[in-house]
Coordinates of C-alpha atoms in Angstrom, one line a residue:
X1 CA 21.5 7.1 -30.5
X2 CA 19.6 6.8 -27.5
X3 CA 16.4 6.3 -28.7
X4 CA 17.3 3.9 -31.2
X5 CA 19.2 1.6 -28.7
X6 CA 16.0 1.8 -26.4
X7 CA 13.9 0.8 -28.7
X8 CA 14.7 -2.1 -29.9
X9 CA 15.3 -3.5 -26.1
X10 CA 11.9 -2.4 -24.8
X11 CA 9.7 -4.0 -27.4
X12 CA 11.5 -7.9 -26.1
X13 CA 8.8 -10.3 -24.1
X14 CA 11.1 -10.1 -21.1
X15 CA 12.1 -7.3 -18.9
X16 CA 15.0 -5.5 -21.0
X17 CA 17.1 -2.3 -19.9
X18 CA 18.5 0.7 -21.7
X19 CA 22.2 1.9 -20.7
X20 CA 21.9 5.5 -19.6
X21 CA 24.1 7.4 -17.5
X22 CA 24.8 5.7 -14.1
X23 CA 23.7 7.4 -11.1
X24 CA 24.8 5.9 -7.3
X25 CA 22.6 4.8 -5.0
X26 CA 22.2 7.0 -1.7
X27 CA 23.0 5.5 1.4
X28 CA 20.1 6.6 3.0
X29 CA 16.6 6.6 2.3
X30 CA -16.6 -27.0 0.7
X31 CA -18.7 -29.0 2.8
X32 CA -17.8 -29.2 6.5
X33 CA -18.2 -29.9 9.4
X34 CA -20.4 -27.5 11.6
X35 CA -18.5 -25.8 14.5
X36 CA -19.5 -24.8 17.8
X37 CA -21.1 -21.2 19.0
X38 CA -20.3 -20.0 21.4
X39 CA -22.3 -18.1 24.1
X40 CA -20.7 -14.3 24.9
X41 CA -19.1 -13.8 28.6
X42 CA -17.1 -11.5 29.7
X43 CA -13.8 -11.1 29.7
X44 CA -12.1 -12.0 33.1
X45 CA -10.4 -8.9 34.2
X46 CA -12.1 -5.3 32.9
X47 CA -10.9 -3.4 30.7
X48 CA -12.7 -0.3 31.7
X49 CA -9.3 1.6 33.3
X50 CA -7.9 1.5 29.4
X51 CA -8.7 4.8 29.0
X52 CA -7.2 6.3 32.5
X53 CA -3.8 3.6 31.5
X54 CA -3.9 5.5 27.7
X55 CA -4.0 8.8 28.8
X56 CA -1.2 8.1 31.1
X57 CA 0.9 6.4 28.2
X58 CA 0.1 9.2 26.2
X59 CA 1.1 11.8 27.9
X60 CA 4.3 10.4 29.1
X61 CA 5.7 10.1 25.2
X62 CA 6.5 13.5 23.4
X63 CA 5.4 13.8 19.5
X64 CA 8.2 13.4 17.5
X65 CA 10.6 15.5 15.5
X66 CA 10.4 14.6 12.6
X67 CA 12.3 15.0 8.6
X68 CA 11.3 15.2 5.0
X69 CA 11.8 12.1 3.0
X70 CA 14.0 11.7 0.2
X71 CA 12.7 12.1 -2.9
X72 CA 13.6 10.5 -6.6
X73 CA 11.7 13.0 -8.9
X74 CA 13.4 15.9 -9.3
X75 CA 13.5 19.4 -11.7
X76 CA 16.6 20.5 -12.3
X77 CA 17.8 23.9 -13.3
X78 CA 17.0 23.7 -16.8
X79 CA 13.6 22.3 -16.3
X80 CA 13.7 19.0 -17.0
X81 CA 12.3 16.4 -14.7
X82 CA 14.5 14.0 -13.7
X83 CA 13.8 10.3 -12.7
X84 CA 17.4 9.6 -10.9
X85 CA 19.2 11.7 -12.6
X86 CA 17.4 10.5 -15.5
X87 CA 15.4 13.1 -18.0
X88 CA 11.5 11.5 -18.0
X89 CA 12.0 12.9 -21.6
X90 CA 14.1 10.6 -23.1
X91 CA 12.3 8.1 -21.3
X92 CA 8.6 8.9 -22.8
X93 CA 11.1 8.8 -26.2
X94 CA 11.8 5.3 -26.0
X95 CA 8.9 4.0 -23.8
X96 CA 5.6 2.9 -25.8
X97 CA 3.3 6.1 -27.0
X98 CA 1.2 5.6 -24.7
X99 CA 0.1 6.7 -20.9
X100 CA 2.9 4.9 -18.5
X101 CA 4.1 4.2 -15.2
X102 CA 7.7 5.6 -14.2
X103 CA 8.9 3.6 -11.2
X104 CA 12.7 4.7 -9.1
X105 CA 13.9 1.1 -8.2
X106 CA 16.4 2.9 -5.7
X107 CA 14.5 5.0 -4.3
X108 CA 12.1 1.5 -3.6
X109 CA 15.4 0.4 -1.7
X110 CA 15.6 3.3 0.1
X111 CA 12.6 3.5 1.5
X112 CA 12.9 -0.3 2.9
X113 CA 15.9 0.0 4.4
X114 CA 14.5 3.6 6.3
X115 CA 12.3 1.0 7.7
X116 CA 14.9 -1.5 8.5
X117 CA 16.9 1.4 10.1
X118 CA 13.9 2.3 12.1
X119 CA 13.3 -1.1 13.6
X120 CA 16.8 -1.6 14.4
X121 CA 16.9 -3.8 18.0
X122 CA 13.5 -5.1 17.5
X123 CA 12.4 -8.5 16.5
X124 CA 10.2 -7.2 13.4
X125 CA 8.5 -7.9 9.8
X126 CA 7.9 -5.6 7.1
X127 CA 5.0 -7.1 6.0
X128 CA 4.5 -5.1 2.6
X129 CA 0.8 -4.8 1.8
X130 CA 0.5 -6.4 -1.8
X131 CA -2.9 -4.1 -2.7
X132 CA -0.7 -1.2 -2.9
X133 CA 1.0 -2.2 -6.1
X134 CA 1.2 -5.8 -7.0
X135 CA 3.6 -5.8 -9.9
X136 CA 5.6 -8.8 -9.9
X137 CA 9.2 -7.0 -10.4
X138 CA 8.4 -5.0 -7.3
X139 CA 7.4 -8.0 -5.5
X140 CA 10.2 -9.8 -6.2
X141 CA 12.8 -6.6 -5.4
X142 CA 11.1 -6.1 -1.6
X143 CA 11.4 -9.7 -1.4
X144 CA 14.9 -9.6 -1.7
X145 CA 15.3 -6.6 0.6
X146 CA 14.0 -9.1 3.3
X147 CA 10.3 -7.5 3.4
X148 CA 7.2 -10.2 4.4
X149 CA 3.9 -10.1 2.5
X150 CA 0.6 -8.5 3.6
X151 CA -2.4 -10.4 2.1
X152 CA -6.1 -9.7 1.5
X153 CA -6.3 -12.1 -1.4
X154 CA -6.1 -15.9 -2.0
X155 CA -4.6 -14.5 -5.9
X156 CA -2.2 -12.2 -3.6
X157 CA -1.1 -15.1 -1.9
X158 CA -0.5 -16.9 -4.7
X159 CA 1.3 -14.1 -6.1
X160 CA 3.2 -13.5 -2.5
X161 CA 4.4 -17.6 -3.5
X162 CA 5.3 -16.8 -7.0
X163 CA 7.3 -14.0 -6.1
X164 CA 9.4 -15.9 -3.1
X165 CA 8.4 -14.9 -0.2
X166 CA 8.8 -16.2 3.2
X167 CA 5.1 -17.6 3.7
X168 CA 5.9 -17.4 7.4
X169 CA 6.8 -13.8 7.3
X170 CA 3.2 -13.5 5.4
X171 CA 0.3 -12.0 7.2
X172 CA -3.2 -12.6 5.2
X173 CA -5.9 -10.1 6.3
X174 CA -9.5 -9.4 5.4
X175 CA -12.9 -9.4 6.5
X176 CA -14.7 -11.4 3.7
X177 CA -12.1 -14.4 3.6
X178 CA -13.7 -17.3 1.6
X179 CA -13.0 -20.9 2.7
X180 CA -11.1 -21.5 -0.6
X181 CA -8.2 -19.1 0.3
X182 CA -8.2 -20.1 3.7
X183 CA -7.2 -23.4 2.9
X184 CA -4.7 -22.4 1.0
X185 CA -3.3 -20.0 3.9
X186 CA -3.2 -23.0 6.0
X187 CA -1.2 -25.2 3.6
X188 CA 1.2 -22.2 3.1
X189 CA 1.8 -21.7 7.2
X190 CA 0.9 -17.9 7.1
X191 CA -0.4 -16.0 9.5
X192 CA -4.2 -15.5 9.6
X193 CA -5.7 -12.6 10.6
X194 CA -9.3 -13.5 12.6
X195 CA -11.7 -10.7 11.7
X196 CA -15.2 -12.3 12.6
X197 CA -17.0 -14.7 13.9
X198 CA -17.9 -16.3 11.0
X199 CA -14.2 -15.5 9.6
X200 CA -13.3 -18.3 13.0
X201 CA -15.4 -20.8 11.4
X202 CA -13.8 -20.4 8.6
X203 CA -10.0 -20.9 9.7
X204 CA -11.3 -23.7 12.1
X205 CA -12.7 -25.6 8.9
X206 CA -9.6 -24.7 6.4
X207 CA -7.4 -25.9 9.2
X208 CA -8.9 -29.3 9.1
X209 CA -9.4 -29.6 5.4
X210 CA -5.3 -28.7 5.2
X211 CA -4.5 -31.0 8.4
X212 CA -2.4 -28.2 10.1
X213 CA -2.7 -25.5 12.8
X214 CA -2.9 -21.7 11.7
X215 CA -1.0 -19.4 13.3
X216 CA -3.9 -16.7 14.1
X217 CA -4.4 -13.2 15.2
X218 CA -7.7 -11.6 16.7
X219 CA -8.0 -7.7 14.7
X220 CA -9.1 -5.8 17.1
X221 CA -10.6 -2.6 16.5
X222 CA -9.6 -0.1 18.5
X223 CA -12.0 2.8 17.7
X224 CA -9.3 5.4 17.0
X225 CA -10.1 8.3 14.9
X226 CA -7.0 8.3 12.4
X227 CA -8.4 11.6 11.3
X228 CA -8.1 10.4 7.3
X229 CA -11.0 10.1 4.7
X230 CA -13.3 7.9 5.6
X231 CA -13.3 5.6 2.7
X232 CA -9.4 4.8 4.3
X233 CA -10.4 4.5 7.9
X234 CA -10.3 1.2 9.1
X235 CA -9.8 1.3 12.6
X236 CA -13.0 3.5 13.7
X237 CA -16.6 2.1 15.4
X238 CA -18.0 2.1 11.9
X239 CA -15.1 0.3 10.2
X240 CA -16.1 -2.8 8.6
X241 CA -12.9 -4.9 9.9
X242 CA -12.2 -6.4 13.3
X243 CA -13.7 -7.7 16.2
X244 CA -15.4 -5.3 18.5
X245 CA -13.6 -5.3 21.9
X246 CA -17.0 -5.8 23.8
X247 CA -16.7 -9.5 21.7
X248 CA -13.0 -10.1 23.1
X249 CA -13.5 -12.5 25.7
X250 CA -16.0 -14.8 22.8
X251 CA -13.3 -15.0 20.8
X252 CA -10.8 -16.3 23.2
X253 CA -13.1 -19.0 24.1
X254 CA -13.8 -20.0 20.5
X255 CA -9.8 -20.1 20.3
X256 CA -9.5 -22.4 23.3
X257 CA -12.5 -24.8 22.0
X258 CA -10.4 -25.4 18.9
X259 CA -6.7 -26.4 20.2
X260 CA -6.0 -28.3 17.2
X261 CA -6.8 -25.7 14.6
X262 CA -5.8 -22.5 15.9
X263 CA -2.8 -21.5 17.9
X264 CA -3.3 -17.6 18.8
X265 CA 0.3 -16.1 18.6
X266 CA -0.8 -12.2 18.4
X267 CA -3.0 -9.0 18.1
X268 CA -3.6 -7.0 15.0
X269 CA -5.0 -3.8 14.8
X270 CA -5.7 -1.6 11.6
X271 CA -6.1 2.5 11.8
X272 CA -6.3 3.5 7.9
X273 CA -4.2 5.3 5.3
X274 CA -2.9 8.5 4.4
X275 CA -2.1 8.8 8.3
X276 CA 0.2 11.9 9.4
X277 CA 0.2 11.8 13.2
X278 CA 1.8 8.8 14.4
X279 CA 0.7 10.0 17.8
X280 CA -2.3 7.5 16.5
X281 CA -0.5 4.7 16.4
X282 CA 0.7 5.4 19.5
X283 CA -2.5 5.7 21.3
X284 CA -3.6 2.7 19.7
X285 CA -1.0 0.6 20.7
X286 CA -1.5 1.7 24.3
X287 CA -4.5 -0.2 23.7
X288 CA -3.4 -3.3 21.8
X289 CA -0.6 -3.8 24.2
X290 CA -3.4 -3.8 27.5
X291 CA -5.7 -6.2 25.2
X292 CA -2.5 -8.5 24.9
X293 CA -1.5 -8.4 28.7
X294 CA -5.7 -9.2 29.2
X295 CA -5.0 -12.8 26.6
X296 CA -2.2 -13.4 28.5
X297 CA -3.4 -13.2 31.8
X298 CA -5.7 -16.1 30.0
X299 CA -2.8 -18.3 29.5
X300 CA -2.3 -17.4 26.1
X301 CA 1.4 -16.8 24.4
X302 CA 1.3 -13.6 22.5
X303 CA 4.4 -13.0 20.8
X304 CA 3.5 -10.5 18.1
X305 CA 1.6 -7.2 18.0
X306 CA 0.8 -5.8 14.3
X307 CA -0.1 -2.3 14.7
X308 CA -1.0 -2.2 10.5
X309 CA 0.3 0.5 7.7
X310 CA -1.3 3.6 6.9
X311 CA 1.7 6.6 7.1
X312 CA 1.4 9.2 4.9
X313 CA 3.1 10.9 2.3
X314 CA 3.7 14.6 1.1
X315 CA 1.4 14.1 -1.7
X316 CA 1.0 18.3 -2.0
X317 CA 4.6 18.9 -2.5
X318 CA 5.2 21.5 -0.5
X319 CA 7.7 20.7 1.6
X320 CA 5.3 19.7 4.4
X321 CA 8.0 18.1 7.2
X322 CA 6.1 14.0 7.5
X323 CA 6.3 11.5 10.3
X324 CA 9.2 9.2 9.0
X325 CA 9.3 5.2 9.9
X326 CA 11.4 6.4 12.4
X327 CA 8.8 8.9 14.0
X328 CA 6.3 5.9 13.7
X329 CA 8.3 3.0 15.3
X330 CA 10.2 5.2 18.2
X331 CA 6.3 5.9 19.3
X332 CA 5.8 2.2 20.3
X333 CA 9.1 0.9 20.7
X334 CA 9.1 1.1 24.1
X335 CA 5.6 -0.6 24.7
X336 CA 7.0 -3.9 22.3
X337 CA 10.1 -4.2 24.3
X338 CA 8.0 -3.9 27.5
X339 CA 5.8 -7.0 26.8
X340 CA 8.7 -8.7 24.8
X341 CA 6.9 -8.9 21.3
X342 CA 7.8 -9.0 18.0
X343 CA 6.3 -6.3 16.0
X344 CA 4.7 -6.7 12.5
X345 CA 4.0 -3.6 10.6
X346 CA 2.4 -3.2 7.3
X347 CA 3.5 -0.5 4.8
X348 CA 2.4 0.5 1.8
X349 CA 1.8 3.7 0.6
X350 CA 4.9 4.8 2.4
X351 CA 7.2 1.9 0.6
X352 CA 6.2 2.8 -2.9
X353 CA 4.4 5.5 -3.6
X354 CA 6.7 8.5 -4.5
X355 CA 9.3 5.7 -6.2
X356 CA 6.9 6.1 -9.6
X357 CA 5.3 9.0 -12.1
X358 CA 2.3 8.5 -13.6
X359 CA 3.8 10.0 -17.3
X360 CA 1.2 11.2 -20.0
X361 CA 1.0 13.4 -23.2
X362 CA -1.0 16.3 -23.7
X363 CA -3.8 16.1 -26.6
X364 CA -4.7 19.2 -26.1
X365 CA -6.0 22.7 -24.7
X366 CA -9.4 23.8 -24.6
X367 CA -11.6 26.3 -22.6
X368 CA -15.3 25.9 -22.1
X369 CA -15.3 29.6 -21.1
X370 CA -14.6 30.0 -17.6
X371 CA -12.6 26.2 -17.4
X372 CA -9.4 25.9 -18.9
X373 CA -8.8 22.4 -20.0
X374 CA -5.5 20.4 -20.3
X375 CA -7.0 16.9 -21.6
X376 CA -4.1 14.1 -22.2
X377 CA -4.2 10.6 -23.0
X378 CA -4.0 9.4 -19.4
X379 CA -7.2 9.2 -17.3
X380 CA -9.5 7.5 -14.3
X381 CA -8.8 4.3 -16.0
X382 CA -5.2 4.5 -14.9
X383 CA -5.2 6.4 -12.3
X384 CA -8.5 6.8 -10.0
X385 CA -7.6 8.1 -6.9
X386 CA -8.6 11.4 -7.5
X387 CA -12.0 10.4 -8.8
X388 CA -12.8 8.2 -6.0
X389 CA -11.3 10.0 -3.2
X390 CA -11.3 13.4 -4.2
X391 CA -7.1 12.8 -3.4
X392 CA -4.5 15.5 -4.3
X393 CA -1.6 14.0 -6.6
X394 CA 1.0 16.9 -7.8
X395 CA 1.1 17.2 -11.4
X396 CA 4.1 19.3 -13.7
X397 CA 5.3 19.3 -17.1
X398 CA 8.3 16.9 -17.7
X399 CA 10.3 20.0 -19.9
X400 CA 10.3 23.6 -20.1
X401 CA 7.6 25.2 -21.7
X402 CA 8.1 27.9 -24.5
X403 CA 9.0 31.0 -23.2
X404 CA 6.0 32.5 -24.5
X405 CA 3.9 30.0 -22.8
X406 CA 1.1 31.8 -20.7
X407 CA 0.4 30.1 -17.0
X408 CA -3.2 29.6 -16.4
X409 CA -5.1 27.3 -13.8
X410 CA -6.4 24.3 -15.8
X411 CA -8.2 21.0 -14.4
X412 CA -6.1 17.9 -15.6
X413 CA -8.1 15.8 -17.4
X414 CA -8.4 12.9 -19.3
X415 CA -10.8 11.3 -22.3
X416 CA -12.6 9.2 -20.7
X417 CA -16.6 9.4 -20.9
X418 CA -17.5 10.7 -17.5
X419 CA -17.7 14.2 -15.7
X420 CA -15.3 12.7 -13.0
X421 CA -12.4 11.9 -15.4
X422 CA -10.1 13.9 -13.7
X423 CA -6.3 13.8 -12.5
X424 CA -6.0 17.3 -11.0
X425 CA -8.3 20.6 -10.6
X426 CA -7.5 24.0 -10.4
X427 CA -3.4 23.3 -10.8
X428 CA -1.8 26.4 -12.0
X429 CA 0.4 25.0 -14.8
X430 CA 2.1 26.8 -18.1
X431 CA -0.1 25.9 -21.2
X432 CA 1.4 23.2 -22.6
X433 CA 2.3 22.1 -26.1
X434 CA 0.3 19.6 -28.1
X435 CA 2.3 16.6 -27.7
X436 CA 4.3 17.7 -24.2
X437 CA 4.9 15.4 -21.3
X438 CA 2.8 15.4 -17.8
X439 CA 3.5 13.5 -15.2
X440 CA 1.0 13.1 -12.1
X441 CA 3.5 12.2 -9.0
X442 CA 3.3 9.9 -6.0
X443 CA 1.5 7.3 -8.4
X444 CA 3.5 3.9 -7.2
X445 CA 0.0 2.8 -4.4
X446 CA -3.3 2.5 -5.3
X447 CA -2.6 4.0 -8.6
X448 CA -1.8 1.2 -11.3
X449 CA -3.2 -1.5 -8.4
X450 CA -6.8 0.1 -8.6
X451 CA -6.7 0.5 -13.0
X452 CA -9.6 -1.1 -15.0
X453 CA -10.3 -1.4 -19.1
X454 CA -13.3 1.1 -18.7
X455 CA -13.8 2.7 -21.9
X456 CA -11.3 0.0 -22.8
X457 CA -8.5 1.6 -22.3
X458 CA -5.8 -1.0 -21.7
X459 CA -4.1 -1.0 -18.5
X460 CA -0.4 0.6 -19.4
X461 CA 2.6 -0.3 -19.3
X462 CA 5.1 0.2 -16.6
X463 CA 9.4 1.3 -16.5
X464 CA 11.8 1.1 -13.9
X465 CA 15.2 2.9 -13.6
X466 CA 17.9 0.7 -12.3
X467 CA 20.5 1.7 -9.8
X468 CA 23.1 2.1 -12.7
X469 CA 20.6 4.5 -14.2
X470 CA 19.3 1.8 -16.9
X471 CA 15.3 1.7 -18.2
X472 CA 13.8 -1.6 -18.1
X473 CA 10.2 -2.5 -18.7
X474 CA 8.5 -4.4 -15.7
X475 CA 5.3 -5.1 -16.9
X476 CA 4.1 -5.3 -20.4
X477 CA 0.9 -3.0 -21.6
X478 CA -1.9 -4.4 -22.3
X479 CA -3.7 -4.6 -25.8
X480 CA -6.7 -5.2 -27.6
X481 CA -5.6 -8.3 -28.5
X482 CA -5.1 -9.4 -24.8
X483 CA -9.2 -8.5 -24.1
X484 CA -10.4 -10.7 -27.3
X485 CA -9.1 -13.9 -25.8
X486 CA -11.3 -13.7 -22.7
X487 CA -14.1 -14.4 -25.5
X488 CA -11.8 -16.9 -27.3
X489 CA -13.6 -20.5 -27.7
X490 CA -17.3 -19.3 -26.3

């Protein structure tokens, strides 16, 4: 009965949902014209006692306790994985055969409002970064929630538009902004983030092409270690994004030669992702918060810091005890009310990535004599993070295997032509069944946003379950069909 219900809702052109059991929410979580250069001076007052002011700030504030997040995938006692109460079984049984993406739309909620709880008596924006996962559903959920947009995109920002948010509670960053976007930034009334000086040139000339001001940031980078990979630090000396702080006191004066374009309201800084000290943040917002008394003291009003995203998750499973939002914002709260600023922040990862599954079916076994092999219908295309970063992603069987079923360490892989299609290595699993259901966890960031057609597999589908414990389909797969019409009419 179940199945056949499902399945004639899920194959509709619009989002459709499946009545399951209903499981309560938890309360808890262009030509232009050219524009001036300008010559380099320094900045008025130094900045060279930063580090002696730092270590003083540092040492005064004690690392956090911290708490383990709550979590919506869950194995029960009879060994079936649950999405909300929901068996991932009867899901895959109603879903399209094919890889998908299994998404808890309360446990989305609960993660936002952690944040909200954590920013309570602070003027704030959850700015949610868009690259993370830019399905429209989603968007249009956080947006309702009360969550800003972060941008690196002029498609994200039209997307950030589609999906109702609050262009002045958008913040559009980047380093490689083209004059196009810009423009449309300015017409929008977002928040620009100033990464270079050719970046400047560009706002100043989209400003007068749109006839308005832009609200801009400088991105400072601080040259913090946030200890991460380093395809995910951003905030280091080598980083590609930000102005250099040595180049500070240039970019003020560029701001003050162009009063009608730019109005600087803040300072942004950027550490990286996967971050699981917030001690980091902390001693870069020493710094960011000694850079904004420096503008000031220029005659500047600075009303917002944005000390970026980056927090990590437990993506190992094993019960590791992770910095929460509140961990993160209780380390600078006291520097924001201090200089009386409103503080942006800009999650990702830690918003929505363990509210989804990555869900798959095994093809098969195999051994090439000393690798065992599970190989399923998922792969890189989907799901790349462990092929480009080498990143951990826990991986189980959705159902108990047969009791005869002999646990072996396999790599998880997929069919894709390349050495590096992988979703997991050396993961002591029970050999599965031909046909049995894998899921590779934590998969709602840079999972389904980072998929391509290589190989031409079609980028899949994606499910939510609803607060009453419904399936709905937010996003339809796509087909064959879908990749002849970018040849149709040439």
């Amino acid at each position: 009965m179940l199945q056949t219900m499902a399945a004639s809702n899920l194959v509709s052109q619009t989002p459709t949902t499946l009545p399951t059991k209903s499981h309560q929410l938890s309360s808890n979580p262009f030509s232009v014209n050219p524009i001036l250069r300008f010559k380099h001076k320094p900045i008025s007052r130094s900045l060279t006692s930063l580090q002696a002011r730092v270590l003083r700030a540092v040492l005064s504030t004690p690392e956090p306790k911290t708490q383990n997040f709550q979590h919506c995938f869950t194995k029960s006692e009879d060994g079936f994985l649950r999405c909300e109460g929901v068996k991932v079984e009867e899901v895959m049984e109603v879903a399209e055969k094919r890889p998908f993406y299994l998404y808890s739309k309360p446990q989305i909620t609960r993660n936002v409002e952690a944040y909200k709880e954590a920013l309570q008596g602070l003027n704030s924006i959850i700015g949610y970064a868009i690259k993370a996962n830019n399905n429209l559903k989603i968007l249009e959920h956080l947006q309702k929630l009360g969550c800003g947009a972060v941008l690196v995109s002029g498609n994200e920002l039209k997307l950030a538009l589609h999906a109702g948010f609050d262009p002045t509670r958008c913040v559009f960053n980047g380093n490689g902004k083209i004059l196009e976007d810009l423009v449309l930034a300015a017409q929008a009334g977002v928040f620009v983030n100033i990464d270079s000086e050719f970046d400047l040139e560009n706002i100043v000339a989209a400003a007068r092409i749109a006839g308005k001001k832009v609200n801009v940031l400088l991105r400072i980078n601080p040259d913090v270690d946030p200890q991460v990979h380093p395809y995910v630090a951003t905030g280091n000396k080598n980083s590609k994004f930000g102005i250099r702080n040595e180049k500070l006191q240039w970019f003020l004066d560029a701001v003050k030669a162009h009063p009608k374009e730019l109005k600087l309201v803040g300072a942004h800084c950027h550490l990286g992702s996967t971050i699981t000290k917030v001690d980091i943040f902390r001693d870069a917002a020493v710094l960011m918060v000694n850079y904004i008394d420096e503008i000031r003291h220029q005659g500047f009003e600075i009303d917002y810091l944005n000390i970026g995203g980056g927090l990590g998750i437990d993506y190992y499973h094993t019960g590791a005890v992770l910095p929460t939002p509140k961990d993160l914002i209780d380390t600078v709260r006291g520097l924001v009310i201090s200089r009386n600023l409103n503080l942006i922040i800009e999650p990702g990862r830690s918003l929505i990535a363990n509210t989804c599954c990555f869900v798959n079916r095994v093809t098969g076994v195999k051994t090439n004599g000393t690798k065992n092999f599970i190989v399923i219908d998922g792969s890189m295309a989907e799901l790349i993070r462990p092929s480009l970063y080498g990143a951990y992603q826990h991986i189980e069987l959705v159902s108990p295997p047969p009791p005869d079923a002999e646990t072996s360490t396999f790599d998880v892989v997929g069919p894709v032509c390349e050495s590096a299609d992988f979703l997991g290595k050396d993961r002591e699993l029970p050999t599965p069944t031909k046909g049995a259901g894998l899921v590779v966890h934590d998969a709602g960031a840079y999972c389904m946003s980072m998929a391509s057609t290589y190989n031409l597999k079609m980028r899949p589908p994606e499910y939510w379950i609803d607060n009453d414990g419904s399936v709905s389909k937010i996003r339809h797969g796509e087909t064959f069909d879908d990749h002849l019409r970018f040849f149709e009419g040439l």
